[in-house]
Coordinates of C-alpha atoms and ligand atoms in Angstrom, one line a residue:
X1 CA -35.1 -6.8 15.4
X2 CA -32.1 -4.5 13.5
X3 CA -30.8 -6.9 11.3
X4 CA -33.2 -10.7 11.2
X5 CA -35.3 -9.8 8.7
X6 CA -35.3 -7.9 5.5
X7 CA -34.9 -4.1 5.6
X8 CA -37.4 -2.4 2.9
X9 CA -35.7 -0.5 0.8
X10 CA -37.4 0.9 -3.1
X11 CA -37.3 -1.9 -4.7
X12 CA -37.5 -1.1 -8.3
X13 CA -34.5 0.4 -7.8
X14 CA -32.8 -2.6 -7.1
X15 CA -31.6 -5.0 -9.4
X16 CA -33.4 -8.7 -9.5
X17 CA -32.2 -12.1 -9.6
X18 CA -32.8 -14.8 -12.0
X19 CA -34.7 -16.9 -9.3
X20 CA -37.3 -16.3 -6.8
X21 CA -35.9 -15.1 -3.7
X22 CA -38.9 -15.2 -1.7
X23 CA -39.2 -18.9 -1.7
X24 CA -36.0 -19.0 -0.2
X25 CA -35.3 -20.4 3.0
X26 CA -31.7 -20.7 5.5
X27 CA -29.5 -23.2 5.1
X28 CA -26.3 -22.0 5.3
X29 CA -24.9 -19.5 8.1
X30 CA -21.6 -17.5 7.3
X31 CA -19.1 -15.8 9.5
X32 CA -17.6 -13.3 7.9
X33 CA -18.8 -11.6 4.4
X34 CA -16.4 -9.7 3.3
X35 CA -15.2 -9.6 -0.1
X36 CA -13.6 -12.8 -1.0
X37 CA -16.9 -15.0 0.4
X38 CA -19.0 -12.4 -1.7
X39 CA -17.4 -12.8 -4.7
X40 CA -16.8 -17.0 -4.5
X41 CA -19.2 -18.8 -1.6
X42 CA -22.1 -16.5 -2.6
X43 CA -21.8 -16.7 -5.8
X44 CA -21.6 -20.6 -5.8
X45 CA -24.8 -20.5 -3.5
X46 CA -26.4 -18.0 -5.7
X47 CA -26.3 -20.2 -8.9
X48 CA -27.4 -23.1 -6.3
X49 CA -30.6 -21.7 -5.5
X50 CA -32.5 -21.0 -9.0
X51 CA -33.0 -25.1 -8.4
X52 CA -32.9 -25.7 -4.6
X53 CA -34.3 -22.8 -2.5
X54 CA -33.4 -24.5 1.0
X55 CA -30.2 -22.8 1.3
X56 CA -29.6 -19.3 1.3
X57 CA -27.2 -17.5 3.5
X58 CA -27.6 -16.0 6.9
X59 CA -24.6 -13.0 7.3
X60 CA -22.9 -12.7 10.5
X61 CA -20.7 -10.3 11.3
X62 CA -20.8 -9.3 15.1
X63 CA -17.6 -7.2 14.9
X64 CA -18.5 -4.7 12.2
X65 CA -22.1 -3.6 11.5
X66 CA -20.9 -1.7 8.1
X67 CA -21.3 -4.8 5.1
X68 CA -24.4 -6.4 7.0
X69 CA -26.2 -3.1 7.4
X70 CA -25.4 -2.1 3.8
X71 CA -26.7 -5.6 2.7
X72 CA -29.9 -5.3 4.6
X73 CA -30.5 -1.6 3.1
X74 CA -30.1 -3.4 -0.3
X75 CA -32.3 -6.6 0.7
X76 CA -29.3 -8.8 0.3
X77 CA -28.3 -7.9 -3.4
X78 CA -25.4 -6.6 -4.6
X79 CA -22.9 -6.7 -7.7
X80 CA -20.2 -9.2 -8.8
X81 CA -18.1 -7.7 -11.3
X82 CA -15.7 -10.2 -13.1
X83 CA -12.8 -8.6 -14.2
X84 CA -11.5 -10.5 -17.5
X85 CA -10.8 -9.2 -21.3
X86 CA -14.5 -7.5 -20.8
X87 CA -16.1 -6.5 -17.6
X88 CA -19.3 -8.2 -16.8
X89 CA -21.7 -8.3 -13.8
X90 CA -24.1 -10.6 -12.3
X91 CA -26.6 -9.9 -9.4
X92 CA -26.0 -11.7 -5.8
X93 CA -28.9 -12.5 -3.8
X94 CA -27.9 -15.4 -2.1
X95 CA -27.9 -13.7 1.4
X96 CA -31.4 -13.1 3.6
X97 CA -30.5 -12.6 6.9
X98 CA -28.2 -9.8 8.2
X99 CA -26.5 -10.3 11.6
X100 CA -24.4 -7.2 13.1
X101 CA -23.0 -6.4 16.4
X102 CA -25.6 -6.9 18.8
X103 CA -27.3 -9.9 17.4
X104 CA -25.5 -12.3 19.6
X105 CA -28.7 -13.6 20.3
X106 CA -30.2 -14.6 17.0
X107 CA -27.4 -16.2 15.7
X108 CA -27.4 -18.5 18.6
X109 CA -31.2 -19.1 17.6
X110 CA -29.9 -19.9 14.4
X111 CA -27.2 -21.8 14.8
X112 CA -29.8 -23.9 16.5
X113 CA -32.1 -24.3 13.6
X114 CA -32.5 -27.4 12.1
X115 CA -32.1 -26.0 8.8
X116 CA -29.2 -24.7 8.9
X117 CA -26.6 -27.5 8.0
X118 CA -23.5 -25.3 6.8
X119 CA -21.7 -23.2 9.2
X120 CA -18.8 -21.6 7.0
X121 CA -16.3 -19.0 7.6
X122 CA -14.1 -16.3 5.8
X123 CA -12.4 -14.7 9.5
X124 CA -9.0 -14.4 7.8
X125 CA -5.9 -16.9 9.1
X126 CA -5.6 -15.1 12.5
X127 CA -9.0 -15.4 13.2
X128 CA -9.2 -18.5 14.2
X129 CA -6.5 -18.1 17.3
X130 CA -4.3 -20.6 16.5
X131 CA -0.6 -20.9 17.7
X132 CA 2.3 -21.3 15.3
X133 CA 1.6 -25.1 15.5
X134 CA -1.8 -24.8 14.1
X135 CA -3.4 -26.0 17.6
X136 CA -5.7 -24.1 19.8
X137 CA -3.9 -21.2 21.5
X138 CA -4.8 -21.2 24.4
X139 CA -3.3 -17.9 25.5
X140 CA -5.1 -15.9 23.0
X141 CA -7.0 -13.3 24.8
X142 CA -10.4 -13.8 22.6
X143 CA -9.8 -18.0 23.9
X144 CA -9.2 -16.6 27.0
X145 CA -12.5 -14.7 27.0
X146 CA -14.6 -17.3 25.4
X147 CA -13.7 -20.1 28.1
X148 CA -14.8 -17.5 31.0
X149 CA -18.2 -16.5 28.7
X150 CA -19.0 -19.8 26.7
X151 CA -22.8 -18.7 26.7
X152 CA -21.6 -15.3 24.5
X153 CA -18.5 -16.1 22.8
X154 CA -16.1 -13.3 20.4
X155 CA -14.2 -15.9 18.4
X156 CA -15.1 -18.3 15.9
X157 CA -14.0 -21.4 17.9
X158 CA -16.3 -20.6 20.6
X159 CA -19.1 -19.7 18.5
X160 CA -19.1 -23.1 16.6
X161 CA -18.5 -24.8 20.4
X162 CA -21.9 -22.8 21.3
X163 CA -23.6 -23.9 18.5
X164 CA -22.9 -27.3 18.6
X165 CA -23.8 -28.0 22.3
X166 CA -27.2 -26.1 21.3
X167 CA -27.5 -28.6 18.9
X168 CA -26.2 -32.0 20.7
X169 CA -28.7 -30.6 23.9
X170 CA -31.3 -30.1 21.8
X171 CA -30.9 -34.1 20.4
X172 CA -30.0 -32.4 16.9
X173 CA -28.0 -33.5 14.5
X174 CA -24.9 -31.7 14.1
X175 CA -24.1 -29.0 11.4
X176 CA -20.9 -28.7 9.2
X177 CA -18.4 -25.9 9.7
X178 CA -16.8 -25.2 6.4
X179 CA -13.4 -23.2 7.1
X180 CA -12.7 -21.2 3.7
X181 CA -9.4 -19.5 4.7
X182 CA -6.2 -20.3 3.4
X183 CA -4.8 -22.5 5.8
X184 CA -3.2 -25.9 5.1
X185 CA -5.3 -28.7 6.5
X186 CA -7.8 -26.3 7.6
X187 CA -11.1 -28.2 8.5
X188 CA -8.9 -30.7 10.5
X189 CA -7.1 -27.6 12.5
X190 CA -10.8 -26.2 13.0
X191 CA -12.4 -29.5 14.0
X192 CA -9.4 -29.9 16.5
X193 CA -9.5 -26.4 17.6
X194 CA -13.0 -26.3 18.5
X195 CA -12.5 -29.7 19.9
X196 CA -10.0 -28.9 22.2
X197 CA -11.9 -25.7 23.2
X198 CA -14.6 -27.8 24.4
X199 CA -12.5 -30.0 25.8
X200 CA -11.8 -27.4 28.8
X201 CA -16.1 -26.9 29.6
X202 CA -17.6 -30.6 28.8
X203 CA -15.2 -33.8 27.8
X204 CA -18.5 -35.3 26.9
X205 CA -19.4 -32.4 24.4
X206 CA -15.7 -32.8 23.2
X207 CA -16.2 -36.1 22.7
X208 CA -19.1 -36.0 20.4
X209 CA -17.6 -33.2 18.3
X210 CA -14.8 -35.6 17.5
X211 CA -17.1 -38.5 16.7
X212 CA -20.2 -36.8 15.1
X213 CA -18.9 -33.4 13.2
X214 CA -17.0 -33.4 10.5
X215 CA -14.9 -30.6 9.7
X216 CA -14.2 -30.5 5.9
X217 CA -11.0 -29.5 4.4
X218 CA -11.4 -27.0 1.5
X219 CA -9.5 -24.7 -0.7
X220 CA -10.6 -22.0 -1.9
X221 CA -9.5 -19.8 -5.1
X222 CA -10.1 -16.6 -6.5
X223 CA -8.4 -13.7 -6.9
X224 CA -10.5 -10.6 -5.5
X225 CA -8.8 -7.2 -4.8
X226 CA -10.9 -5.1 -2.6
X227 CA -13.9 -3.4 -3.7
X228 CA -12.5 1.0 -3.6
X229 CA -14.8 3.9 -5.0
X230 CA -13.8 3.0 -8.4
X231 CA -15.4 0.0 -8.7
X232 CA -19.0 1.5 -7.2
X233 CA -18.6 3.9 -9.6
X234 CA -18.0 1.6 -12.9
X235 CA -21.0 -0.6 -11.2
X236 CA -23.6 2.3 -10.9
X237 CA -22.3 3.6 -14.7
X238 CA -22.6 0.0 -16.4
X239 CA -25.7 -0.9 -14.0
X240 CA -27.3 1.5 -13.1
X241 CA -27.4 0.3 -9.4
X242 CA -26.0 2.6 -6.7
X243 CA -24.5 -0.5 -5.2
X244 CA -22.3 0.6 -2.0
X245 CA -20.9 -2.9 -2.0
X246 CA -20.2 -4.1 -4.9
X247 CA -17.3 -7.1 -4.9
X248 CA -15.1 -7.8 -8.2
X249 CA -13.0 -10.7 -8.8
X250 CA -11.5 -12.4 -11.8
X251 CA -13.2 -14.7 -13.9
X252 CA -11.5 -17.9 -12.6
X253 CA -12.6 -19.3 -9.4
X254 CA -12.3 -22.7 -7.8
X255 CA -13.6 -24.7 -4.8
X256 CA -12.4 -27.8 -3.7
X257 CA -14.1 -29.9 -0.4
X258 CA -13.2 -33.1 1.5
X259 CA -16.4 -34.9 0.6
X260 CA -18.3 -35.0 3.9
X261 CA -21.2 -33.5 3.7
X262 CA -24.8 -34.1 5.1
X263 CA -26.4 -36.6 2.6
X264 CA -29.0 -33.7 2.3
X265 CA -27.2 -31.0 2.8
X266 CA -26.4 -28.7 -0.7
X267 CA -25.6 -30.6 -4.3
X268 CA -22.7 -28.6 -4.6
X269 CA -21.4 -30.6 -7.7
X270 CA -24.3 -29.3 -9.7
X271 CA -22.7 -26.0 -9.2
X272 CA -19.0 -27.1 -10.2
X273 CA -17.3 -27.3 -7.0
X274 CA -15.2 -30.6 -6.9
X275 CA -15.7 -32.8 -4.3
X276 CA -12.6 -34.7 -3.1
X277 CA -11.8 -37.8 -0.9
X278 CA -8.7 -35.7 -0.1
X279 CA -8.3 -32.4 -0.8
X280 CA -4.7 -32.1 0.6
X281 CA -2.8 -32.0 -2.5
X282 CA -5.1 -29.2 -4.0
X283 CA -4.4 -27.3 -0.9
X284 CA -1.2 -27.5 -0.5
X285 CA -0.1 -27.0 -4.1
X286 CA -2.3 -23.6 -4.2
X287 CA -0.9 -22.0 -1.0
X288 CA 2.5 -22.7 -2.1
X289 CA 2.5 -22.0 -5.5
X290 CA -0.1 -19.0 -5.9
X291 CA -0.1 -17.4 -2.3
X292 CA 3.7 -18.5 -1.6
X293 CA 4.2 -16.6 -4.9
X294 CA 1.9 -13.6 -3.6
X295 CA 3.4 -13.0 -0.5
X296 CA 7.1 -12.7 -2.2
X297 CA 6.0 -10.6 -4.9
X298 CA 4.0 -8.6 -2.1
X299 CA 7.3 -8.2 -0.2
X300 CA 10.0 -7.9 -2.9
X301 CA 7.3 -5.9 -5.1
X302 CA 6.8 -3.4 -2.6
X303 CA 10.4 -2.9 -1.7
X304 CA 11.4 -2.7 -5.8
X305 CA 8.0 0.5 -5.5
X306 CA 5.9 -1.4 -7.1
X307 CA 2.0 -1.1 -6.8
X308 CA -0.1 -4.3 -7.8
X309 CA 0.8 -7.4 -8.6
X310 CA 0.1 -7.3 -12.6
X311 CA 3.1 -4.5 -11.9
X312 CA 5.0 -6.5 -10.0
X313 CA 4.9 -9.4 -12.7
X314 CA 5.7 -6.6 -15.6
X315 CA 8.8 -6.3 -13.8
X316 CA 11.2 -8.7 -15.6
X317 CA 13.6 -9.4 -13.1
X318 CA 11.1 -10.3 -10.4
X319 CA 9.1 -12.0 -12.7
X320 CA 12.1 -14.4 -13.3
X321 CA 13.2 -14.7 -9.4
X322 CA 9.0 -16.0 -9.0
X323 CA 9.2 -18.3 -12.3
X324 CA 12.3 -19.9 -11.0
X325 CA 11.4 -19.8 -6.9
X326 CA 8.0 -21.9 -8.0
X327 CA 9.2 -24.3 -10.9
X328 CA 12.5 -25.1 -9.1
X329 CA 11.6 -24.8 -4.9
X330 CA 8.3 -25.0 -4.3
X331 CA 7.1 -27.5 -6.9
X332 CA 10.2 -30.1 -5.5
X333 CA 8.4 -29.6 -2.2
X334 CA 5.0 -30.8 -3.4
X335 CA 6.0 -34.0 -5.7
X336 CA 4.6 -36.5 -6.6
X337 CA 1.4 -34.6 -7.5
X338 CA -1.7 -35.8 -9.0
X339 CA -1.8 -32.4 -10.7
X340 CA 0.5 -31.4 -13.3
X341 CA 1.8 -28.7 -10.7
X342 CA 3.9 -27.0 -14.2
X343 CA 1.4 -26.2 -16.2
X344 CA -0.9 -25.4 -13.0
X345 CA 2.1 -22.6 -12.0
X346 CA 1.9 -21.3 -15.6
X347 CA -2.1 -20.4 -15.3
X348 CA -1.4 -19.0 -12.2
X349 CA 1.4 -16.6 -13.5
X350 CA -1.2 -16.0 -16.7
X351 CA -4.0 -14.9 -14.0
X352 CA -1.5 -12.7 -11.9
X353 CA -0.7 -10.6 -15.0
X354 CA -4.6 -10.0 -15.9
X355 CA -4.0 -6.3 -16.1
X356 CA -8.0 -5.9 -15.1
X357 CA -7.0 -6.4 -11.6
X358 CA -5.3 -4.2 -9.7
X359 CA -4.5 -5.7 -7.0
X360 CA -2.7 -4.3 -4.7
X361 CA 0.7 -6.0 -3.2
X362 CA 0.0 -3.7 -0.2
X363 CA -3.2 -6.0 0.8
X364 CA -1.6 -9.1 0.2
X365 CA 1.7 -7.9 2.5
X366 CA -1.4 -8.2 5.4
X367 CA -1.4 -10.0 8.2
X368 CA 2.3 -12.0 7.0
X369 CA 3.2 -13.7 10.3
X370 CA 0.0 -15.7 9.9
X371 CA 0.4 -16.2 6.1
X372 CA 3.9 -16.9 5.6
X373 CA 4.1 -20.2 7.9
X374 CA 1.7 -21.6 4.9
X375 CA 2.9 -20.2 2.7
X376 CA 7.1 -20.2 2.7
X377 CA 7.8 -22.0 6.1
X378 CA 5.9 -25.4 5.0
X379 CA 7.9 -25.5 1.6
X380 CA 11.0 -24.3 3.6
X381 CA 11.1 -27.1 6.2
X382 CA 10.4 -29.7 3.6
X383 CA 13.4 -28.8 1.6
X384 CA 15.2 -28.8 4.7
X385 CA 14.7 -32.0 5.8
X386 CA 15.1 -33.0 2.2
X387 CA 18.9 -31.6 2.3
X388 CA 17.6 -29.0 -0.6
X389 CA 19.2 -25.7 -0.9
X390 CA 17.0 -23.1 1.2
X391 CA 18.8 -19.8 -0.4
X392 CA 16.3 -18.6 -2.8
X393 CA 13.3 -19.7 -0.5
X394 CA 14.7 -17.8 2.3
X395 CA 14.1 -14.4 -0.4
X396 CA 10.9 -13.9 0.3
X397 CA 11.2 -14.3 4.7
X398 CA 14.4 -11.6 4.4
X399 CA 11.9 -9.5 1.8
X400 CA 9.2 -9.3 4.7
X401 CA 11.5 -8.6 7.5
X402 CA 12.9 -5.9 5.3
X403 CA 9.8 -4.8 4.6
X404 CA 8.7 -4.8 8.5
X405 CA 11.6 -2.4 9.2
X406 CA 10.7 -0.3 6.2
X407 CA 7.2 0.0 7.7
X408 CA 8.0 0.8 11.2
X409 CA 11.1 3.4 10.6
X410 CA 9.0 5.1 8.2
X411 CA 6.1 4.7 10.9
X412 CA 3.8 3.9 8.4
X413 CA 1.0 1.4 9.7
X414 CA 1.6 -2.8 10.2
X415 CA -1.5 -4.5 9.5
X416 CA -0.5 -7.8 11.3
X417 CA -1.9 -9.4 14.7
X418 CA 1.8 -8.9 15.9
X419 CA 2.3 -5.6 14.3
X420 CA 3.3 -4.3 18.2
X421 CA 6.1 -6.9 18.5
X422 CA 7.1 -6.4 14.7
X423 CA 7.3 -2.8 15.2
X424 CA 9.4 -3.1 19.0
X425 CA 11.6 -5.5 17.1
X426 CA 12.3 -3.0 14.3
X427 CA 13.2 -0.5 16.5
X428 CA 16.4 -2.1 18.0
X429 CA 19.3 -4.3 16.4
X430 CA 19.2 -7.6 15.7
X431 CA 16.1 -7.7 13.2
X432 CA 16.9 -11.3 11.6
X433 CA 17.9 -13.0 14.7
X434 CA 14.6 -11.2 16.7
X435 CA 12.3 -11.8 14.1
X436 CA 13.5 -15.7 14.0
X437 CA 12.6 -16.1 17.6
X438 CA 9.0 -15.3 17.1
X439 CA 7.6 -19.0 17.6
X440 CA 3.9 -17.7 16.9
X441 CA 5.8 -17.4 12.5
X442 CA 9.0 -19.9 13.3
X443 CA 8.6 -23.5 14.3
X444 CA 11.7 -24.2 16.2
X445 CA 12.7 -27.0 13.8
X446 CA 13.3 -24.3 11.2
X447 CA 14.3 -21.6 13.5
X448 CA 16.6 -23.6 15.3
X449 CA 18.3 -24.9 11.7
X450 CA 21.7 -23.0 11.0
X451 CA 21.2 -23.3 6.7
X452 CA 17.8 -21.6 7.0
X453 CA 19.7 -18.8 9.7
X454 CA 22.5 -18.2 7.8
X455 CA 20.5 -18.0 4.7
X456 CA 18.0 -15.3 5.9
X457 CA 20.8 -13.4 7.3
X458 CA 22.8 -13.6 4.1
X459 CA 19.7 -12.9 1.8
X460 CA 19.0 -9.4 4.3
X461 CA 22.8 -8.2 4.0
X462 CA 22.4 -8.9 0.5
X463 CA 19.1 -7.4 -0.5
X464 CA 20.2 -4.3 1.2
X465 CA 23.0 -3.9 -1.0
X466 CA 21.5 -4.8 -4.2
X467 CA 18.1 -5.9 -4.4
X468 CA 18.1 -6.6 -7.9
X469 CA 21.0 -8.4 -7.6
X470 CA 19.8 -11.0 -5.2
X471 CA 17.0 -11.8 -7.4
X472 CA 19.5 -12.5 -10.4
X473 CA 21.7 -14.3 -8.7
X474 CA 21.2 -18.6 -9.0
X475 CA 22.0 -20.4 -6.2
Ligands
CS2_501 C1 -3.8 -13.2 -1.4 C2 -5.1 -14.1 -1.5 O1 -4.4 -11.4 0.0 C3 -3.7 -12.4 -0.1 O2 -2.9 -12.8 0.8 O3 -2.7 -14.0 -1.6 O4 -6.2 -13.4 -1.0 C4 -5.3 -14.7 -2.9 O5 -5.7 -13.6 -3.8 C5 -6.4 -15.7 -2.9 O6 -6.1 -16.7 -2.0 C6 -6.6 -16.3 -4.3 O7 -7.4 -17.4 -4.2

């Protein structure tokens, strides 16, 4: 077996954690460990374990062998580096089992043991194939796939359908999917993906998904650029460790989910994630305000040449146009709020100029016909059906189709799930009105509304003129 167990590697050469990591068992199983669940899930789970042992983290990733593999070589451990006034490290060993391409197998085997109660995932917003109205897409080719092959799925959706028949056949109870991507609502769009998915091979498996699993809501924070050469270098100077995956992220983190879990499943509490009757307003308020506010300082930070986003807030007149798009726009769009949403923007704009981080807008600009609708378009059709002025809102959608044509006539590469249609779009006239027919990034309620249209348009003819002038200018 490549990946089940642990790969030997010299172990005095690796570093050790504060707990005993051979009486740990599996209780979670995790799709997807790439940085972000590195540096927050694991490191949660890791502090969890020096006083329960039941629930370490199996690592699936049966697209790319390269982080499992490199975890196995280093028997699960690696380095968290938090990036604050000082840079400190801790040791991760909250992973024991490595699943790479190939392992189909054993992680259905797993999936089906009883001790595993916590299926989570970090497959980004387009992993889990959902249409621009957050339901099941039925059309996506990996759905597609995945109804023909249910016994050896590709996507997420059919994976947790898999795994949960296993479980329902084998008269088990079920386990909890934890969605940890940055979607609005995303447990319930999960749950009713997977749902609906089943829907199509067994009503009766269908059924007992919707009455037996729940699907928490969650959201999930901490900002964590990606890991680059420098960073293994500063961990193997400051460590000693030769770590070749080392995560950083800054000091702040937060974890927020819908409070139903097994009764014996993990005491996350002990470990300071909230749990929440309803995690909505935590959710909502952190998309909009910190990821509504990356993505436009991604797009208009880019366009103005800059590189990361402690840049991009250094930058005075941008910095202004984000202060006033989030205290004036997108805060109307999320009252009444049990948080004090002002002073919550004002941490957020403190963490975003921590000059530890670089992050790069360039990685945030990713992947933005998935992000935006969560982002922007939510806020957006709020203050449209609240008769609110959409003008400086519509800024950040003109900034990403700008930076779209940028991208494609410089034919530099589009990370994005439609980055073939983005670039074919580019190519010809019409940009604004092409781009707003994309239903998979416009609902047609917001498409279809002539304010947001001749907003967009007027914000593009602007921003090509004078940028800076656009972001000066109060509506
Ligand atoms: C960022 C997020 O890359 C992005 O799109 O906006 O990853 C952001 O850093 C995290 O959501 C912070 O919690």
């Amino acid at each position: 077996m490549r990946y089940g167990g642990f790969v030997s590697a010299p172990f005095s050469t690796l570093p050790q954690t504060g707990y005993d990591r051979n009486r740990v068992a599996t209780g979670i199983l995790h799709f997807g460990p790439g940085a972000f669940h590195r540096a927050h899930q694991a490191d949660y789970v890791d502090r969890l374990l020096a006083d329960d042992p039941r629930w370490g983290i199996a690592a699936v990733s049966l697209r790319s062998p390269e982080t499992v593999d490199a975890l196995a070589r280093q028997d699960g451990l690696y380095t968290l580096a938090i990036l604050d006034s000082e840079t400190s490290f801790r040791t991760i060993g909250a992973h024991n089992a490595f699943y790479g391409p190939g392992s189909s197998g054993e992680v259905r085997a797993r999936l089906a043991d009883p001790a595993v109660r916590i299926v989570s995932s970090t497959v980004t917003e387009k992993g889990y194939c959902l249409g621009g109205d957050g339901s099941l897409d039925f059309d996506h080719p990996d759905i597609v796939r995945d109804l023909a092959l249910p016994g050896d799925p590709v996507s997420i959706v059919g994976w947790l359908a898999l795994g949960l028949a296993d479980r329902r056949a084998a008269g088990l109870a079920p386990f909890t999917p934890i969605c940890c991507d940055n979607m609005v609502a995303n447990g319930k769009k999960l749950g009713a993906a997977v749902a609906a998915f089943a829907r199509r091979l067994d009503p009766e498996l269908a059924g007992w998904i919707e009455g037996e699993v729940r699907f928490p809501d969650t959201m999930v924070d901490s900002i964590t650029p990606a890991s680059d050469e420098r960073l293994r270098a500063l961990v193997r100077e400051r460590t000693g460790f030769a770590d070749e995956i080392p995560v950083s992220r800054e000091a702040y983190a937060a974890w927020v989910i819908e409070d139903v879990l097994p009764e014996d499943g993990p005491d996350f509490a002990s470990v300071g994630i909230v749990l929440a009757g309803d995690v909505g307003a935590w959710e909502k308020a952190k998309l909009r305000i910190l990821n509504g506010a990356h993505s436009t300082l991604a797009y208009v930070g880019l366009l103005l040449g800059h590189t990361t986003v402690a840049d991009a807030m250094g930058d005075a007149d941008l910095a202004a146009f984000i202060e006033r798009l989030v205290r004036e726009d997108v805060i109307a769009s999320l009252m009444p709020s049990p948080i004090d949403l002002q002073a919550y923007a004002g941490e957020i704009f403190e963490r975003f100029r921590n000059p530890a981080i670089g992050h790069r807008l360039a990685q945030i600009a990713w992947d933005g016909s998935q992000k935006l609708p969560y982002r922007i378009l939510d806020t957006i059709g709020e203050a449209l059906a609240a008769g609110r002025s959409v003008e400086r809102l519509a800024v950040p959608i003109a900034a990403w189709m700008l930076f779209i044509e940028r991208q494609a006539g410089a034919g530099e590469k589009i990370v994005d799930p439609l980055a073939a249609a983005l670039k074919e779009i580019a190519s010809r006239p019409g940009l604004v009105e092409r781009l707003l027919d994309l239903r998979q990034v416009f609902r047609p309620e917001i498409a279809g509304d002539e304010r947001f249209r001749s907003a967009v348009e007027s914000a593009v003819v602007k921003m090509r003129e004078n940028l800076r002038g656009v972001l000066a200018a109060r509506p």
